[in-house]
Amino acid sequence: METISKARAHGGTQGVYKHDAQTTGCPMTFAVFVPPQAEAGKVPVLWYLSGLTCTHANVMDKGEYRKAAAEHGVIIVAPDTSPRGPGIPDEEGNWQFGSGAGFYLDATQAPYAANYRMWSYVTEELPALVAKEFPADMTRQGIFGHSMGGHGALTIALTYPERFKSCSAFAPIAQPSTAGWSKPAFEKYLGPDAAAWRAHDATALIADGKRFSEFLVDQGTADSFLDDGLRPWLLEEACKAAGIPLTLNMREGYDHSYYFISTFMADHIAWAAARLK
């Protein structure tokens, strides 16, 4: 693991790191904030999954999470959103597919299957590295994310409910198998059989019997992607039918940006920290 940068913040340390990832077949960069409480021993870890077009840097620069993370004593890990670099298949000009748009799944279709394995990266390889290199208590993990990353957080928590003690999301893609900005990517990554997509659709996972203790979702009412891409009411319907507690906050006037995310970031960290204790 290579250290790209380190900076002191709120008594803790914000770092950026790079390593050669086996799952994606390329170097991967990620950010980790370690709170001051880690000087006395291992602390809980909260995974943040970013949205389309983002890298690790968007939430690190705009998310305003460090003060709350330091107050509650939690590590924040922010992975990249896709493999990148020479030789990685991509569609230039298509911000909804390829670079910056890995959708937190393992592609099965050529030529993407060799590198686009973000599910395995964020659920297996990167957690093993974090457990080895940082003072992270891996028995106390939570996960949250934004948009595409909210989709990833929901599906990962539903698949590994024994691993995560909290899951929340900002403006998640509630049903990516039918949403206009994710269905084409699913077809290219996973093939034309929609049955193969269900493992990466929160509403389908719930319908198929997967459960999680509870969810917190914040969604802006002025989000331009609300009606076509996000549709939180579909998650609300799925959770109600399955008896999964869901707190859905419709935030009046807020959009899809990090102005929205940063406004409610401290709420999500406090909510997660209460469950990680």
Coordinates of C-alpha atoms in Angstrom, one line a residue:
M1 CA 0.0 0.0 0.0
E2 CA 1.3 3.4 -1.0
T3 CA 0.5 6.5 0.9
I4 CA -0.4 9.4 -1.4
S5 CA -1.1 12.0 1.2
K6 CA -1.8 12.6 4.9
A7 CA -3.2 15.6 6.7
R8 CA -4.2 16.3 10.2
A9 CA -7.9 17.1 10.7
H10 CA -10.1 17.4 13.8
G11 CA -7.5 15.6 15.8
G12 CA -7.4 12.7 13.4
T13 CA -5.7 11.9 10.1
Q14 CA -7.1 12.1 6.6
G15 CA -5.1 9.9 4.3
V16 CA -5.2 8.9 0.6
Y17 CA -3.7 5.6 -0.4
K18 CA -3.1 3.4 -3.5
H19 CA -2.6 -0.3 -4.0
D20 CA -2.5 -2.8 -6.8
A21 CA -5.9 -4.5 -6.6
Q22 CA -6.2 -8.1 -7.6
T23 CA -9.9 -8.0 -8.1
T24 CA -9.9 -5.1 -10.6
G25 CA -6.5 -5.8 -12.1
C26 CA -5.4 -2.2 -11.7
P27 CA -4.2 0.3 -9.1
M28 CA -7.0 1.5 -6.9
T29 CA -7.0 4.7 -4.8
F30 CA -9.1 5.2 -1.7
A31 CA -9.4 7.6 1.2
V32 CA -9.4 6.9 4.9
F33 CA -10.1 9.2 7.9
V34 CA -8.9 7.9 11.2
P35 CA -10.4 9.7 14.2
P36 CA -8.3 10.6 17.3
Q37 CA -9.9 7.8 19.4
A38 CA -8.0 5.3 17.4
E39 CA -4.8 6.3 19.3
A40 CA -6.3 4.3 22.2
G41 CA -7.4 1.2 20.2
K42 CA -9.5 0.0 17.4
V43 CA -12.6 1.9 16.4
P44 CA -15.7 1.2 14.3
V45 CA -15.5 1.7 10.5
L46 CA -18.1 3.3 8.2
W47 CA -17.9 2.7 4.5
Y48 CA -19.0 5.5 2.1
L49 CA -19.8 4.6 -1.5
S50 CA -19.8 7.4 -3.9
G51 CA -22.0 8.0 -6.9
L52 CA -21.7 8.3 -10.7
T53 CA -18.7 10.2 -12.1
C54 CA -17.1 10.4 -8.6
T55 CA -13.8 9.2 -7.2
H56 CA -12.7 8.9 -3.6
A57 CA -12.0 12.6 -3.6
N58 CA -15.6 14.0 -4.0
V59 CA -16.8 13.1 -0.5
M60 CA -13.3 13.8 0.9
D61 CA -13.3 17.3 -0.4
K62 CA -17.1 18.2 -0.2
G63 CA -18.7 15.8 2.2
E64 CA -17.8 17.5 5.4
Y65 CA -17.7 14.3 7.4
R66 CA -14.5 14.6 9.5
K67 CA -15.8 16.7 12.4
A68 CA -18.7 14.3 13.0
A69 CA -16.5 11.2 12.5
A70 CA -14.0 12.6 15.0
E71 CA -16.8 13.4 17.5
H72 CA -18.2 9.9 17.3
G73 CA -14.9 8.0 16.9
V74 CA -15.5 6.2 13.6
I75 CA -13.2 5.5 10.7
I76 CA -14.5 6.6 7.3
V77 CA -13.4 4.7 4.2
A78 CA -14.1 6.1 0.8
P79 CA -13.3 3.7 -2.1
D80 CA -13.2 4.7 -5.8
T81 CA -16.2 3.9 -7.9
S82 CA -14.6 1.9 -10.7
P83 CA -11.4 0.5 -12.1
R84 CA -9.4 3.1 -14.1
G85 CA -6.3 3.3 -16.3
P86 CA -4.8 2.3 -19.6
G87 CA -6.3 -1.0 -20.9
I88 CA -9.5 -0.7 -18.8
P89 CA -12.5 -0.9 -21.2
D90 CA -14.6 2.3 -21.1
E91 CA -17.1 4.3 -23.1
E92 CA -15.8 7.8 -23.4
G93 CA -18.5 10.4 -23.1
N94 CA -20.9 8.1 -21.3
W95 CA -21.0 9.2 -17.7
Q96 CA -23.4 6.4 -16.8
F97 CA -21.2 3.5 -17.7
G98 CA -17.5 2.5 -17.5
S99 CA -15.1 4.8 -15.7
G100 CA -16.7 6.3 -12.6
A101 CA -19.7 4.0 -13.0
G102 CA -18.9 0.6 -11.7
F103 CA -22.3 0.2 -10.0
Y104 CA -20.7 -1.9 -7.2
L105 CA -21.2 -5.2 -9.0
D106 CA -19.0 -7.9 -10.6
A107 CA -19.5 -7.8 -14.4
T108 CA -19.9 -11.1 -16.1
Q109 CA -19.8 -9.9 -19.7
A110 CA -16.7 -9.4 -21.9
P111 CA -14.8 -7.2 -22.1
Y112 CA -15.8 -5.8 -18.7
A113 CA -15.6 -9.0 -16.5
A114 CA -11.9 -8.9 -16.1
N115 CA -11.8 -5.5 -14.4
Y116 CA -15.2 -4.3 -13.4
R117 CA -15.4 -6.3 -10.2
M118 CA -16.3 -3.6 -7.7
W119 CA -18.5 -5.9 -5.6
S120 CA -15.6 -8.1 -4.8
Y121 CA -13.3 -5.1 -4.3
V122 CA -15.5 -3.3 -1.8
T123 CA -16.7 -6.4 0.0
E124 CA -13.6 -8.6 0.1
E125 CA -10.2 -7.1 -1.1
L126 CA -10.4 -3.6 0.4
P127 CA -11.9 -4.7 3.7
A128 CA -9.0 -7.1 4.1
L129 CA -6.5 -4.4 3.4
V130 CA -8.2 -1.9 5.8
A131 CA -8.3 -4.6 8.6
K132 CA -4.6 -5.1 8.1
E133 CA -3.4 -1.5 7.8
F134 CA -5.7 0.5 9.9
P135 CA -7.0 0.4 13.6
A136 CA -10.5 -0.7 12.4
D137 CA -12.8 -2.8 14.5
M138 CA -14.2 -5.0 11.8
T139 CA -16.8 -6.4 14.2
R140 CA -18.5 -3.0 14.1
Q141 CA -19.0 -1.9 10.5
G142 CA -21.6 0.3 8.9
I143 CA -22.1 1.3 5.2
F144 CA -23.7 4.3 3.5
G145 CA -23.5 6.1 0.1
H146 CA -24.9 8.5 -2.4
S147 CA -27.0 7.7 -5.5
M148 CA -25.2 4.8 -7.3
G149 CA -23.3 4.4 -4.0
G150 CA -26.6 4.4 -2.1
H151 CA -27.7 1.6 -4.3
G152 CA -24.4 -0.2 -3.5
A153 CA -24.8 0.3 0.2
L154 CA -28.3 -1.0 0.3
T155 CA -27.5 -4.1 -1.8
I156 CA -24.4 -4.9 0.2
A157 CA -26.1 -4.5 3.5
L158 CA -29.0 -6.7 2.4
T159 CA -26.5 -9.4 1.2
Y160 CA -24.3 -9.3 4.3
P161 CA -26.7 -8.3 7.2
E162 CA -24.5 -10.1 9.7
R163 CA -21.5 -7.9 8.8
F164 CA -23.1 -4.5 9.0
K165 CA -24.8 -2.9 11.9
S166 CA -26.0 0.2 10.0
C167 CA -27.0 1.2 6.5
S168 CA -28.1 4.6 5.2
A169 CA -28.2 6.4 1.9
F170 CA -28.4 9.8 0.3
A171 CA -30.7 9.7 -2.8
P172 CA -30.1 6.1 -3.6
I173 CA -31.1 4.4 -6.9
A174 CA -33.9 2.4 -5.3
Q175 CA -34.6 0.1 -8.3
P176 CA -31.6 0.1 -10.7
S177 CA -32.9 -2.8 -12.8
T178 CA -35.7 -0.5 -14.2
A179 CA -34.2 3.0 -13.8
G180 CA -33.3 4.9 -17.0
W181 CA -29.8 5.7 -16.0
S182 CA -28.8 2.2 -14.7
K183 CA -30.6 -0.4 -16.7
P184 CA -28.3 0.1 -19.8
A185 CA -25.3 -0.4 -17.6
F186 CA -26.7 -3.6 -16.0
E187 CA -27.3 -5.0 -19.5
K188 CA -23.7 -4.4 -20.5
Y189 CA -22.1 -5.6 -17.3
L190 CA -24.4 -8.5 -16.5
G191 CA -26.0 -9.5 -19.8
P192 CA -29.6 -9.4 -21.1
D193 CA -31.1 -11.8 -18.6
A194 CA -32.9 -9.5 -16.0
A195 CA -32.9 -12.4 -13.5
A196 CA -29.1 -11.9 -13.1
W197 CA -29.7 -8.3 -12.1
R198 CA -31.8 -9.1 -9.0
A199 CA -28.8 -9.6 -6.8
H200 CA -27.9 -5.9 -7.4
D201 CA -31.4 -4.4 -6.9
A202 CA -32.4 -3.5 -3.4
T203 CA -36.2 -3.8 -4.1
A204 CA -35.7 -7.2 -5.8
L205 CA -33.4 -8.5 -3.0
I206 CA -36.1 -7.6 -0.5
A207 CA -38.8 -9.2 -2.6
D208 CA -36.6 -12.3 -2.8
G209 CA -36.4 -12.6 1.0
K210 CA -33.3 -10.6 2.0
R211 CA -33.6 -8.5 5.2
F212 CA -31.8 -5.8 7.1
S213 CA -32.5 -4.4 10.5
E214 CA -33.4 -0.8 9.4
F215 CA -32.6 1.8 6.8
L216 CA -32.2 5.6 6.9
V217 CA -32.7 7.5 3.6
D218 CA -32.5 11.2 2.8
Q219 CA -33.8 12.5 -0.5
G220 CA -34.1 16.0 -1.9
T221 CA -37.4 17.0 -3.4
A222 CA -35.7 19.3 -5.9
D223 CA -33.4 16.4 -7.2
S224 CA -33.6 16.4 -11.0
F225 CA -33.1 12.6 -11.0
L226 CA -35.9 11.9 -8.5
D227 CA -38.7 10.6 -10.8
D228 CA -36.7 8.7 -13.4
G229 CA -33.6 7.5 -11.7
L230 CA -34.1 7.4 -7.9
R231 CA -37.8 6.7 -7.0
P232 CA -37.4 6.2 -3.3
W233 CA -41.1 5.3 -3.0
L234 CA -40.3 1.9 -4.6
L235 CA -37.9 1.2 -1.7
E236 CA -40.5 2.5 0.7
E237 CA -43.1 0.1 -0.7
A238 CA -40.6 -2.9 -0.6
C239 CA -39.7 -2.2 3.0
K240 CA -43.3 -1.8 4.1
A241 CA -44.2 -5.1 2.5
A242 CA -41.3 -6.9 4.1
G243 CA -41.6 -5.2 7.5
I244 CA -38.2 -3.5 7.3
P245 CA -38.1 -0.2 9.3
L246 CA -37.3 2.6 6.9
T247 CA -36.9 6.3 7.8
L248 CA -37.4 8.2 4.6
N249 CA -36.8 12.0 4.9
M250 CA -37.9 14.0 1.9
R251 CA -35.9 17.2 2.2
E252 CA -37.7 20.1 0.7
G253 CA -35.8 22.1 -1.9
Y254 CA -32.6 20.0 -1.8
D255 CA -31.0 18.7 -5.0
H256 CA -28.6 15.8 -5.8
S257 CA -25.4 17.7 -5.1
Y258 CA -22.9 17.6 -2.2
Y259 CA -24.6 20.7 -0.8
F260 CA -27.4 18.3 0.0
I261 CA -25.1 15.5 1.2
S262 CA -22.9 17.7 3.4
T263 CA -26.1 19.2 5.0
F264 CA -27.2 15.9 6.4
M265 CA -23.8 14.1 6.6
A266 CA -23.5 14.6 10.4
D267 CA -27.0 13.1 10.9
H268 CA -26.1 10.0 9.1
I269 CA -22.8 9.5 10.9
A270 CA -24.5 10.0 14.3
W271 CA -27.2 7.5 13.3
A272 CA -24.6 5.0 12.3
A273 CA -22.4 5.6 15.3
A274 CA -25.3 4.9 17.7
R275 CA -25.7 1.5 16.1
L276 CA -22.0 0.8 15.9
K277 CA -21.7 1.1 19.6

